[in-house]
Tab-separated table of C-alpha atoms in Angstrom:
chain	number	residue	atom	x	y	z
A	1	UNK	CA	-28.720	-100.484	88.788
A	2	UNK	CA	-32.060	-97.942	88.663
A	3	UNK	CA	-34.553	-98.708	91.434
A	4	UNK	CA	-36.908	-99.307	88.937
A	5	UNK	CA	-40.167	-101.884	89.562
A	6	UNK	CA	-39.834	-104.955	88.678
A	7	UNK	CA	-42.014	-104.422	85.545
A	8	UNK	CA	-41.725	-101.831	82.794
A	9	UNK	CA	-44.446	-100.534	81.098
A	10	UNK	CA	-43.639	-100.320	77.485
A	11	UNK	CA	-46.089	-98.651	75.153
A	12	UNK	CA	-48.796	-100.342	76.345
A	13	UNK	CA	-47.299	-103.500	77.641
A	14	UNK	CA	-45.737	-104.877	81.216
A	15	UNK	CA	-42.250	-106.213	80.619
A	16	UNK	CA	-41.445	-108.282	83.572
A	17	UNK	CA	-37.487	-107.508	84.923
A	18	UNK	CA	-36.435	-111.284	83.904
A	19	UNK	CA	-37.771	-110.930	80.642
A	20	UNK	CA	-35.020	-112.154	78.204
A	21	UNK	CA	-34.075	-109.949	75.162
A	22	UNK	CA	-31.705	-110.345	72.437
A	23	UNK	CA	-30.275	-107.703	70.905
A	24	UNK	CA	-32.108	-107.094	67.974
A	25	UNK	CA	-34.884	-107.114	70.573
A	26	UNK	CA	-33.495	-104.858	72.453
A	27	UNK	CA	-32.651	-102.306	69.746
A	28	UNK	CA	-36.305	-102.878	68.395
A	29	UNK	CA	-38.114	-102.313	71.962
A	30	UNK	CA	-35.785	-98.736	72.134
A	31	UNK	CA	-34.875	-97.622	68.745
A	32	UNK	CA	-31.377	-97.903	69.607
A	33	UNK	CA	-29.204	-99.411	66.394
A	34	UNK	CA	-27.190	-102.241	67.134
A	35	UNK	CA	-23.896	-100.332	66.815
A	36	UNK	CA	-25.226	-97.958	69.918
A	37	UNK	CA	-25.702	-101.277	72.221
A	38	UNK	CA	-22.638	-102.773	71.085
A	39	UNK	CA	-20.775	-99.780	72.226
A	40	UNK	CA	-22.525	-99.537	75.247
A	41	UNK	CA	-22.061	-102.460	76.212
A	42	UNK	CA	-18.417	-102.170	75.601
A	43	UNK	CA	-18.890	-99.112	78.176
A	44	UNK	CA	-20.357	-101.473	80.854
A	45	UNK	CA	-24.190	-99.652	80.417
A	46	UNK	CA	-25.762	-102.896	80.731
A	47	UNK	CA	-23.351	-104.941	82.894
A	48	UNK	CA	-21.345	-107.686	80.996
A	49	UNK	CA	-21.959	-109.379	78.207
A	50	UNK	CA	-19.997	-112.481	77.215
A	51	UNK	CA	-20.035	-114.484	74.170
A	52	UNK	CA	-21.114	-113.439	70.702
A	53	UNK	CA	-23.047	-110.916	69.973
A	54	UNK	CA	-25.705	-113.306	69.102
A	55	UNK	CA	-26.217	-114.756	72.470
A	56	UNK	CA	-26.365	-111.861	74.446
A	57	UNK	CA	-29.240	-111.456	76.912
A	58	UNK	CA	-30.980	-108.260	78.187
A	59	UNK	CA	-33.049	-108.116	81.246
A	60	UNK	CA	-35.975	-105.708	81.911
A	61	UNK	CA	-33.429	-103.609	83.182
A	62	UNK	CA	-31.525	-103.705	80.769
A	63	UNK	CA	-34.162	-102.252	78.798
A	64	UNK	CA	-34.963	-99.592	81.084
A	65	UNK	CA	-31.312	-98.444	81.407
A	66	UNK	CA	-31.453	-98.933	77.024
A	67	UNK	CA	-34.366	-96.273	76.640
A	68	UNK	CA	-32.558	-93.788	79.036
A	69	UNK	CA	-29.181	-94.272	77.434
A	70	UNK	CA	-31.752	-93.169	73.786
A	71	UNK	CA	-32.969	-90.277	75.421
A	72	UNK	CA	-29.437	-89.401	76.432
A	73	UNK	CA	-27.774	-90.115	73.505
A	74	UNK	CA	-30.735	-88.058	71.251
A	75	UNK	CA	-31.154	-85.405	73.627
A	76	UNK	CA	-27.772	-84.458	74.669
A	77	UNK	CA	-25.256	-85.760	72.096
A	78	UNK	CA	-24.047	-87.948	74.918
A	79	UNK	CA	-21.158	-90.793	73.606
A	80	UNK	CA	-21.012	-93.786	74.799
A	81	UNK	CA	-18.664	-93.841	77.868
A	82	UNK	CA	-20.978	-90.524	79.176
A	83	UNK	CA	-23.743	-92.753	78.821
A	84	UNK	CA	-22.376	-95.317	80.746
A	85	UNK	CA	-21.316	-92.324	83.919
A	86	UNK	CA	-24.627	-90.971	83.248
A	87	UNK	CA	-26.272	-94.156	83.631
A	88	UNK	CA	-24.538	-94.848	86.801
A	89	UNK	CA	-25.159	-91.362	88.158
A	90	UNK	CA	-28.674	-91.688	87.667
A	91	UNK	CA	-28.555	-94.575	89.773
A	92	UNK	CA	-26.809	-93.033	92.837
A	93	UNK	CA	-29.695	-90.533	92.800
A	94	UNK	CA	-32.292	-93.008	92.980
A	95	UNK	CA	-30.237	-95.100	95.728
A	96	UNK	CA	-29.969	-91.623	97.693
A	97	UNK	CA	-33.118	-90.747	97.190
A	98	UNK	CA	-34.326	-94.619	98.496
A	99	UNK	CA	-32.193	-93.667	101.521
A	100	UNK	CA	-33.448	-90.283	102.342
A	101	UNK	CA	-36.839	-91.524	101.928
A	102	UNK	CA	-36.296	-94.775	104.090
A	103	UNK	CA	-35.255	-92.140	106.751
C-alpha cells in the first residue's frame, strides 16, 4: 500500500489508519459513488472485500488510496482496472523512494 502516515488529514479532521468505514462512508468522505468503489474493489484498489456489500470495511488507507483513485478517475478518465495499476504504481514509487532515502 502508499507509505502514507498513519493518520489522514481530511478537510479539517485526523482520520486515524484503523478507522473503520463503510461504504457509504467511504463514498461520502471522497465523493466517489458507490458504483466507482464497487468496481474498484472488484479491481483489487482496496485489497479484498468479502461478504455483502453492506459489511464491507475501509481502513484509513483505504480512504487515502479512495481519494487518489477520484482524482484519477476525474482527472484522467482513468477506468477502473487503470486505477487499480495506477494505484499500485504509485505505491512502488513511494516504496523506492523510502529506499533511496533510507540509503
Amino acid at each position: 500500500m502508499m507509505s502514507e502516515p498513519s493518520t489522514i488529514w481530511l478537510e479539517g479532521r485526523i482520520v486515524e489508519e484503523d478507522s473503520g468505514f463503510t461504504l457509504s462512508g467511504l463514498c461520502r468522505a471522497t465523493g466517489a459513488s458507490e458504483s466507482q468503489v464497487v468496481l474498484w474493489v472488484s479491481e483489487g484498489a482496496f485489497g479484498e472485500q468479502d461478504g455483502a456489500q453492506q459489511t464491507w470495511r475501509f481502513t484509513g488507507t483505504s480512504l487515502y488510496r479512495a481519494r487518489v483513485a477520484v482524482r484519477l478517475a476525474s482527472d484522467f478518465d482513468i477506468n477502473p482496472p487503470g486505477i487499480a495499476l495506477a494505484l499500485d504504481l504509485l505505491d512502488e514509487i513511494d516504496a523506492l523512494r523510502a529506499r533511496v532515502t533510507r540509503s
